Tab-separated table of C-alpha atoms and ligand atoms in Angstrom:
chain	number	residue	atom	x	y	z
A	1	MET	CA	89.725	-43.567	69.356
A	2	LEU	CA	90.060	-47.154	70.613
A	3	ILE	CA	89.579	-47.647	74.340
A	4	LEU	CA	90.103	-50.783	76.382
A	5	GLY	CA	87.595	-50.925	79.244
A	6	ILE	CA	88.171	-53.010	82.383
A	7	GLU	CA	85.521	-53.824	85.008
A	8	THR	CA	86.123	-55.875	88.184
A	9	SER	CA	83.987	-54.132	90.825
A	10	CYS	CA	81.937	-57.176	91.844
A	11	ASP	CA	81.668	-60.716	90.493
A	12	GLU	CA	82.047	-60.107	86.772
A	13	THR	CA	85.533	-60.039	85.242
A	14	ALA	CA	85.039	-57.977	82.096
A	15	ALA	CA	87.051	-56.341	79.338
A	16	ALA	CA	85.934	-54.664	76.129
A	17	VAL	CA	87.242	-52.633	73.223
A	18	VAL	CA	85.059	-49.698	72.174
A	19	ARG	CA	85.652	-47.318	69.270
A	20	ASP	CA	84.759	-43.633	69.688
A	21	GLY	CA	82.633	-44.330	72.748
A	22	ARG	CA	79.903	-45.982	70.705
A	23	ILE	CA	81.043	-48.849	68.482
A	24	ILE	CA	81.478	-52.147	70.353
A	25	GLU	CA	84.479	-54.005	68.916
A	26	SER	CA	84.387	-56.692	71.622
A	27	ASN	CA	82.619	-57.388	74.908
A	28	VAL	CA	83.962	-60.204	77.085
A	29	ILE	CA	82.364	-61.044	80.447
A	30	ALA	CA	83.533	-63.925	82.637
A	31	SER	CA	80.822	-64.289	85.256
A	32	GLN	CA	81.684	-65.775	88.631
A	33	ALA	CA	78.029	-66.521	89.383
A	34	ASP	CA	78.695	-70.293	89.475
A	35	LEU	CA	81.384	-69.817	92.098
A	36	HIS	CA	79.246	-67.658	94.408
A	37	ARG	CA	75.958	-69.483	93.833
A	38	ARG	CA	76.423	-72.033	96.619
A	39	PHE	CA	76.972	-69.192	99.112
A	40	GLY	CA	73.834	-67.377	97.907
A	41	GLY	CA	75.778	-64.166	97.306
A	42	VAL	CA	79.166	-62.738	96.400
A	43	VAL	CA	82.071	-63.716	98.682
A	44	PRO	CA	84.493	-60.760	98.367
A	45	GLU	CA	87.701	-62.706	98.963
A	46	LEU	CA	86.811	-65.350	96.366
A	47	ALA	CA	85.844	-62.620	93.905
A	48	SER	CA	89.261	-60.939	94.180
A	49	ARG	CA	91.103	-64.208	93.672
A	50	LYS	CA	89.042	-65.116	90.620
A	51	HIS	CA	89.630	-61.669	89.089
A	52	ILE	CA	93.376	-62.225	89.478
A	53	GLU	CA	93.128	-65.572	87.673
A	54	ARG	CA	90.846	-64.423	84.925
A	55	LEU	CA	91.532	-60.799	84.125
A	56	LEU	CA	94.526	-61.217	81.803
A	57	PRO	CA	92.894	-64.012	79.740
A	58	VAL	CA	89.712	-61.901	79.540
A	59	ILE	CA	91.691	-58.873	78.293
A	60	ASP	CA	93.499	-61.091	75.749
A	61	GLU	CA	90.175	-62.374	74.501
A	62	ALA	CA	88.706	-58.871	74.218
A	63	LEU	CA	91.697	-57.826	72.094
A	64	GLU	CA	91.543	-60.969	69.989
A	65	GLN	CA	87.806	-60.668	69.288
A	66	SER	CA	88.196	-57.026	68.297
A	67	GLY	CA	91.241	-57.707	66.115
A	68	VAL	CA	92.903	-54.771	67.855
A	69	ALA	CA	96.556	-55.076	68.911
A	70	LEU	CA	97.672	-53.682	72.277
A	71	ARG	CA	99.762	-51.021	70.557
A	72	ASP	CA	96.691	-49.783	68.645
A	73	LEU	CA	94.824	-48.868	71.825
A	74	ASP	CA	94.503	-45.143	72.515
A	75	ALA	CA	93.609	-45.326	76.201
A	76	VAL	CA	92.696	-47.619	79.095
A	77	ALA	CA	89.541	-47.017	81.163
A	78	VAL	CA	88.907	-48.833	84.430
A	79	THR	CA	86.288	-48.910	87.197
A	80	TYR	CA	87.876	-47.535	90.390
A	81	GLY	CA	84.764	-47.497	92.619
A	82	PRO	CA	82.297	-48.014	94.151
A	83	GLY	CA	82.438	-51.770	94.682
A	84	LEU	CA	84.361	-54.463	96.524
A	85	VAL	CA	87.698	-52.858	97.193
A	86	GLY	CA	89.776	-56.030	96.757
A	87	ALA	CA	88.020	-56.766	93.478
A	88	LEU	CA	88.413	-53.202	92.186
A	89	ALA	CA	92.123	-53.211	93.062
A	90	VAL	CA	92.771	-56.057	90.609
A	91	GLY	CA	91.324	-54.115	87.666
A	92	VAL	CA	92.970	-50.851	88.684
A	93	ALA	CA	96.416	-52.487	88.995
A	94	ALA	CA	96.070	-54.143	85.579
A	95	ALA	CA	94.890	-50.902	83.945
A	96	LYS	CA	97.749	-48.912	85.451
A	97	SER	CA	100.331	-51.459	84.288
A	98	LEU	CA	98.926	-51.433	80.756
A	99	ALA	CA	98.711	-47.646	80.562
A	100	LEU	CA	102.265	-47.296	81.844
A	101	SER	CA	103.791	-49.949	79.606
A	102	LEU	CA	101.916	-48.772	76.494
A	103	ASP	CA	102.394	-45.105	77.350
A	104	ARG	CA	98.706	-44.357	76.916
A	105	PRO	CA	96.315	-42.287	79.041
A	106	LEU	CA	94.590	-43.942	81.979
A	107	VAL	CA	91.080	-42.938	82.957
A	108	GLY	CA	89.293	-43.991	86.141
A	109	VAL	CA	85.525	-44.421	85.808
A	110	ASN	CA	82.871	-44.438	88.535
A	111	HIS	CA	80.906	-47.699	88.219
A	112	LEU	CA	77.559	-45.859	88.360
A	113	GLU	CA	78.699	-43.462	85.668
A	114	GLY	CA	79.592	-46.552	83.648
A	115	HIS	CA	76.044	-47.911	84.043
A	116	ILE	CA	74.636	-44.548	82.916
A	117	TYR	CA	76.878	-44.517	79.835
A	118	ALA	CA	75.427	-47.822	78.654
A	119	ALA	CA	72.575	-45.523	77.571
A	120	PHE	CA	74.897	-43.550	75.282
A	121	LEU	CA	75.939	-46.741	73.530
A	122	THR	CA	72.261	-47.310	72.767
A	123	ASP	CA	71.429	-43.691	71.913
A	124	PRO	CA	74.572	-41.502	71.570
A	125	ASP	CA	72.584	-38.356	70.738
A	126	LEU	CA	69.992	-38.528	73.487
A	127	PRO	CA	68.874	-35.020	74.436
A	128	PHE	CA	69.741	-33.398	77.782
A	129	PRO	CA	68.641	-32.743	80.438
A	130	ALA	CA	68.220	-36.385	81.355
A	131	LEU	CA	67.155	-38.313	84.420
A	132	ALA	CA	68.803	-41.659	85.148
A	133	LEU	CA	67.450	-44.433	87.345
A	134	VAL	CA	70.452	-46.592	88.262
A	135	VAL	CA	69.014	-49.763	89.715
A	136	SER	CA	71.342	-52.667	90.473
A	137	GLY	CA	72.363	-55.163	93.132
A	138	ALA	CA	74.071	-52.440	95.107
A	139	HIS	CA	72.326	-49.197	94.089
A	140	THR	CA	68.960	-47.608	93.583
A	141	ASP	CA	69.728	-43.998	92.655
A	142	LEU	CA	67.788	-41.289	90.839
A	143	VAL	CA	70.313	-39.047	89.143
A	144	GLY	CA	69.661	-35.772	87.343
A	145	MET	CA	72.062	-35.274	84.447
A	146	PRO	CA	72.041	-31.755	82.926
A	147	ASP	CA	74.905	-32.645	80.578
A	148	HIS	CA	77.759	-35.124	80.035
A	149	GLY	CA	79.671	-35.775	83.252
A	150	GLN	CA	77.299	-33.730	85.464
A	151	TYR	CA	75.313	-35.531	88.129
A	152	HIS	CA	72.876	-34.562	90.878
A	153	VAL	CA	71.671	-37.406	93.038
A	154	LEU	CA	67.994	-36.713	93.835
A	155	GLY	CA	67.285	-39.820	95.856
A	156	ARG	CA	68.647	-43.215	96.704
A	157	THR	CA	67.748	-46.204	98.814
A	158	ARG	CA	67.890	-45.865	102.562
A	159	ASP	CA	68.521	-49.571	103.046
A	160	ASP	CA	68.544	-52.465	100.548
A	161	ALA	CA	69.069	-51.865	96.850
A	162	ALA	CA	66.230	-53.133	94.643
A	163	GLY	CA	68.403	-55.913	93.156
A	164	GLU	CA	69.527	-56.965	96.613
A	165	ALA	CA	65.879	-57.413	97.657
A	166	PHE	CA	65.254	-59.525	94.521
A	167	ASP	CA	68.313	-61.631	95.357
A	168	LYS	CA	67.366	-62.164	99.012
A	169	ILE	CA	63.804	-63.227	98.242
A	170	ALA	CA	64.965	-65.571	95.493
A	171	ARG	CA	67.456	-67.102	97.896
A	172	ALA	CA	64.778	-67.685	100.553
A	173	MET	CA	62.612	-69.327	97.876
A	174	GLY	CA	65.450	-71.681	97.009
A	175	LEU	CA	65.915	-70.157	93.550
A	176	GLY	CA	69.334	-69.614	91.995
A	177	TYR	CA	71.769	-66.723	92.255
A	178	PRO	CA	71.533	-64.005	91.002
A	179	GLY	CA	67.897	-63.973	91.997
A	180	GLY	CA	66.537	-61.123	89.856
A	181	PRO	CA	66.269	-63.106	86.623
A	182	GLU	CA	64.738	-66.073	88.527
A	183	ILE	CA	62.015	-63.917	90.112
A	184	ASP	CA	61.422	-62.311	86.717
A	185	ARG	CA	60.819	-65.768	85.182
A	186	LEU	CA	58.747	-67.168	88.059
A	187	ALA	CA	56.587	-64.013	88.232
A	188	ARG	CA	55.255	-64.724	84.726
A	189	MET	CA	53.424	-67.748	86.153
A	190	GLY	CA	51.974	-65.879	89.120
A	191	ASP	CA	49.069	-63.569	89.878
A	192	PRO	CA	50.546	-60.202	90.940
A	193	ARG	CA	47.448	-59.329	93.001
A	194	ALA	CA	47.106	-62.605	94.913
A	195	VAL	CA	49.538	-61.764	97.742
A	196	PRO	CA	49.184	-58.174	98.915
A	197	LEU	CA	52.410	-56.508	100.050
A	198	PRO	CA	53.044	-53.013	101.408
A	199	ALA	CA	54.248	-50.427	98.884
A	200	PRO	CA	57.541	-49.083	100.200
A	201	MET	CA	57.710	-45.281	100.517
A	202	ALA	CA	55.030	-45.012	97.892
A	203	PHE	CA	53.625	-41.702	96.820
A	204	ARG	CA	50.277	-42.148	98.515
A	205	ARG	CA	50.355	-44.277	101.611
A	206	SER	CA	47.400	-46.233	102.908
A	207	SER	CA	47.044	-43.593	105.628
A	208	GLY	CA	46.347	-41.083	102.852
A	209	ARG	CA	49.470	-39.118	103.761
A	210	VAL	CA	51.391	-37.958	100.737
A	211	ASP	CA	55.051	-38.900	100.727
A	212	ASP	CA	56.780	-36.997	97.967
A	213	SER	CA	60.269	-38.165	98.861
A	214	LEU	CA	62.468	-39.475	96.076
A	215	GLU	CA	64.205	-41.829	98.488
A	216	PHE	CA	63.649	-45.565	98.241
A	217	SER	CA	63.390	-48.295	100.847
A	218	PHE	CA	63.135	-51.978	100.043
A	219	SER	CA	63.849	-53.696	103.345
A	220	GLY	CA	60.211	-53.427	104.529
A	221	ILE	CA	58.716	-55.125	101.493
A	222	LYS	CA	61.511	-57.704	101.569
A	223	THR	CA	60.705	-58.591	105.199
A	224	ALA	CA	56.955	-58.689	104.464
A	225	ALA	CA	57.528	-61.012	101.495
A	226	LEU	CA	59.797	-63.266	103.566
A	227	ARG	CA	57.159	-63.483	106.334
A	228	ARG	CA	54.509	-64.497	103.813
A	229	LEU	CA	56.890	-67.084	102.392
A	230	TYR	CA	57.726	-68.655	105.767
A	231	ALA	CA	54.033	-68.744	106.733
A	232	ALA	CA	53.046	-70.569	103.537
A	233	ALA	CA	53.016	-74.317	103.025
A	234	ALA	CA	56.411	-75.517	101.848
A	235	GLY	CA	56.362	-76.735	98.286
A	236	ASP	CA	53.379	-74.626	97.218
A	237	GLY	CA	54.703	-73.683	93.790
A	238	GLN	CA	51.757	-71.504	92.835
A	239	PHE	CA	52.079	-69.497	96.043
A	240	LYS	CA	55.750	-68.824	95.258
A	241	ALA	CA	54.900	-67.671	91.763
A	242	ASN	CA	52.185	-65.366	93.147
A	243	LEU	CA	54.565	-63.964	95.744
A	244	ALA	CA	57.264	-63.377	93.108
A	245	ALA	CA	54.741	-61.613	90.870
A	246	GLY	CA	53.360	-59.507	93.738
A	247	PHE	CA	56.796	-58.496	94.969
A	248	GLN	CA	57.974	-57.599	91.483
A	249	ARG	CA	54.831	-55.582	90.773
A	250	VAL	CA	55.174	-53.455	93.922
A	251	VAL	CA	58.908	-52.831	93.416
A	252	VAL	CA	58.390	-51.873	89.770
A	253	GLU	CA	55.459	-49.574	90.628
A	254	VAL	CA	57.565	-47.663	93.132
A	255	LEU	CA	60.571	-47.436	90.790
A	256	VAL	CA	58.450	-46.149	87.912
A	257	ASP	CA	56.389	-43.790	90.063
A	258	LYS	CA	59.415	-42.067	91.604
A	259	THR	CA	61.281	-41.955	88.311
A	260	MET	CA	58.380	-40.204	86.617
A	261	ARG	CA	57.980	-37.723	89.458
A	262	ALA	CA	61.699	-36.920	89.396
A	263	ALA	CA	61.563	-36.502	85.602
A	264	ARG	CA	58.626	-34.083	85.913
A	265	SER	CA	60.278	-32.073	88.676
A	266	LEU	CA	63.429	-31.572	86.576
A	267	GLY	CA	61.610	-31.053	83.296
A	268	VAL	CA	63.871	-33.519	81.502
A	269	LYS	CA	63.772	-34.599	77.872
A	270	THR	CA	65.178	-38.101	78.380
A	271	VAL	CA	64.704	-40.860	80.926
A	272	ILE	CA	67.500	-43.435	81.252
A	273	VAL	CA	67.057	-46.746	83.084
A	274	VAL	CA	70.257	-48.740	83.676
A	275	GLY	CA	71.883	-51.277	86.021
A	276	GLY	CA	71.176	-54.983	86.417
A	277	VAL	CA	67.530	-54.588	87.459
A	278	ALA	CA	66.880	-52.658	84.220
A	279	ALA	CA	66.996	-56.121	82.621
A	280	ASN	CA	63.668	-56.850	84.380
A	281	THR	CA	60.884	-57.428	81.852
A	282	LEU	CA	58.102	-55.821	83.876
A	283	LEU	CA	60.200	-52.727	84.692
A	284	ARG	CA	61.079	-52.305	81.012
A	285	ALA	CA	57.436	-52.592	79.946
A	286	GLU	CA	56.063	-50.289	82.663
A	287	VAL	CA	58.647	-47.545	82.264
A	288	GLU	CA	58.108	-47.640	78.519
A	289	ARG	CA	54.380	-47.163	78.990
A	290	ALA	CA	54.858	-44.305	81.469
A	291	CYS	CA	57.420	-42.476	79.302
A	292	ALA	CA	55.300	-42.845	76.174
A	293	ALA	CA	52.319	-41.346	78.030
A	294	ALA	CA	54.382	-38.453	79.411
A	295	GLY	CA	56.282	-37.770	76.172
A	296	TYR	CA	59.824	-38.487	77.388
A	297	ARG	CA	62.463	-40.126	75.259
A	298	LEU	CA	63.291	-43.400	77.031
A	299	VAL	CA	66.632	-45.152	76.801
A	300	VAL	CA	66.917	-48.628	78.316
A	301	PRO	CA	69.962	-50.516	77.005
A	302	PRO	CA	69.641	-54.177	75.987
A	303	PRO	CA	69.896	-56.527	79.016
A	304	LEU	CA	73.522	-57.474	78.271
A	305	LEU	CA	74.548	-53.823	78.670
A	306	CYS	CA	72.385	-53.357	81.801
A	307	THR	CA	74.230	-55.912	83.941
A	308	ASP	CA	77.918	-55.371	84.696
A	309	ASN	CA	80.183	-55.161	81.645
A	310	ALA	CA	83.276	-53.300	80.464
A	311	VAL	CA	81.758	-51.747	77.331
A	312	MET	CA	79.982	-49.189	79.518
A	313	ILE	CA	83.274	-48.400	81.294
A	314	ALA	CA	85.081	-47.814	77.992
A	315	ALA	CA	82.191	-45.605	76.811
A	316	ALA	CA	82.195	-43.475	79.981
A	317	GLY	CA	86.004	-43.317	79.733
A	318	TYR	CA	85.747	-41.999	76.177
A	319	TYR	CA	83.539	-39.077	77.210
A	320	ARG	CA	85.860	-38.295	80.128
A	321	LEU	CA	88.923	-38.349	77.871
A	322	THR	CA	87.308	-36.082	75.299
A	323	ARG	CA	86.683	-33.581	78.109
A	324	GLY	CA	90.412	-33.666	78.883
A	325	TYR	CA	90.207	-35.860	81.950
A	326	ARG	CA	93.139	-38.144	82.810
A	327	SER	CA	93.925	-40.220	85.897
A	328	ASP	CA	97.485	-40.551	87.101
A	329	LEU	CA	99.234	-43.688	88.277
A	330	GLY	CA	98.241	-42.860	91.846
A	331	LEU	CA	94.669	-43.928	90.993
A	332	GLY	CA	93.245	-45.910	93.910
A	333	ALA	CA	90.311	-48.287	94.394
A	334	TYR	CA	87.384	-47.033	96.521
A	335	SER	CA	84.550	-49.066	97.975
A	336	ASP	CA	82.578	-45.860	98.408
A	337	LEU	CA	82.715	-43.299	95.623
A	338	SER	CA	80.011	-40.760	95.033
A	339	LEU	CA	78.974	-39.762	91.525
A	340	GLU	CA	78.771	-36.114	92.468
A	341	GLN	CA	82.285	-36.065	93.877
A	342	THR	CA	83.787	-37.889	90.928
A	343	PRO	CA	86.083	-35.214	89.557
A	344	ASN	CA	85.230	-34.077	86.113
A	345	ASN	CA	88.333	-32.705	84.544
A	346	SER	CA	91.249	-33.475	86.788
A	347	SER	CA	92.939	-36.479	88.296
A	348	PRO	CA	91.012	-38.150	91.120
B	401	KG4	O1	74.464	-54.070	87.658
B	401	KG4	P1	74.644	-55.430	88.181
B	401	KG4	O2	75.077	-56.523	87.236
B	401	KG4	O3	75.674	-55.452	89.370
B	401	KG4	C1	75.741	-54.423	90.334
B	401	KG4	O4	76.399	-53.395	90.052
B	401	KG4	O5	75.084	-54.629	91.381
B	401	KG4	O6	73.265	-55.828	88.886
B	401	KG4	C2	73.057	-57.092	89.421
B	401	KG4	C3	71.658	-57.126	90.018
B	401	KG4	C4	71.380	-58.385	90.816
B	401	KG4	O7	70.782	-58.027	92.048
B	401	KG4	C5	70.419	-59.154	89.922
B	401	KG4	O8	69.544	-59.987	90.643
B	401	KG4	C6	69.674	-58.021	89.254
B	401	KG4	O9	70.674	-57.067	88.969
B	401	KG4	N1	68.985	-58.452	88.016
B	401	KG4	C7	67.651	-58.450	87.874
B	401	KG4	C8	67.392	-59.006	86.600
B	401	KG4	N2	68.584	-59.307	85.997
B	401	KG4	C9	69.552	-58.947	86.888
B	401	KG4	N3	66.669	-58.063	88.709
B	401	KG4	C10	65.397	-58.214	88.292
B	401	KG4	N4	65.065	-58.744	87.098
B	401	KG4	C11	66.004	-59.157	86.217
B	401	KG4	N5	65.657	-59.672	85.034
B	402	ZN	ZN1	76.815	-52.684	88.392
């Protein structure tokens, strides 16, 4: 089964052709990072306009690279939320038009479900039950997954997403956008213990009180890091590297700690780490160490499948279609769309 995936929820215009939910025939991503860089973050109105300009050429290129003709497609899968509603609407409108004109099924995919399905491209036979950490610029969610298409959100961030905190600190340091990869690079030159920062909602607080919540909070550590930055001498490169390393260490410790506790509490077989921040080198190394010690199968897709792409949308769409799910042409775009409420076998 050949599925065209379309993703326009934020600042990546992406299209991909995937065979049988696992074989990548093409993967085209037109990033708008250059456009948004000078604003230090994504400007929703500009994002929508760029998607309009770029989506059809991106779809054409995905078809051309795969050697698949439009008429050979079996279905169209598209992200319909959560995300920037004006950006999502561009992808949804294009997907509906294609499905209607080709007379093929349309399937709406939750963006977070898409991130999770990047894991099934890497390891299609991963054993259930699984626990997924979805950690991106907009989300930090721990999701229990007893089987395909079934989700229980165990915890999420109460304020900033982990990626958002990376981006804001990078911006204050005068690094580029998106900030996560810049902090990742700079941290390699720093001492992670040189600048102490508070561990946010960590398991054992300095007071000795045990906090066993699976919720996250990153605004406190972000503010603490910003205060340290503003108090330091401008132009002290080594201080910045130390701060980047310290911030990254604390964020990764909390992510790994809570993921492992959630995995233990559910008794899972597999741990999945996905979303843009899953591209982080320290997070990848630390979660690998923790899963090896605890005996969990770990699936972390390659970095290109961790950040936003349409391959993951086509893959999630494939599993939905094989369960008999179809969307109708009334499919909307939703800025807020919960994984648990995403309908499983009927039209949204
Ligand atoms: O999944 P994604 O592409 O878009 C959303 O759905 O949000 O995630 C983008 C986020 C950004 O905040 C970016 O800074 C972060 O992922 N990111 C990283 C790294 N690469 C991307 N964060 C830390 N380390 C990285 N290497
Ligand atoms: Zn994403």
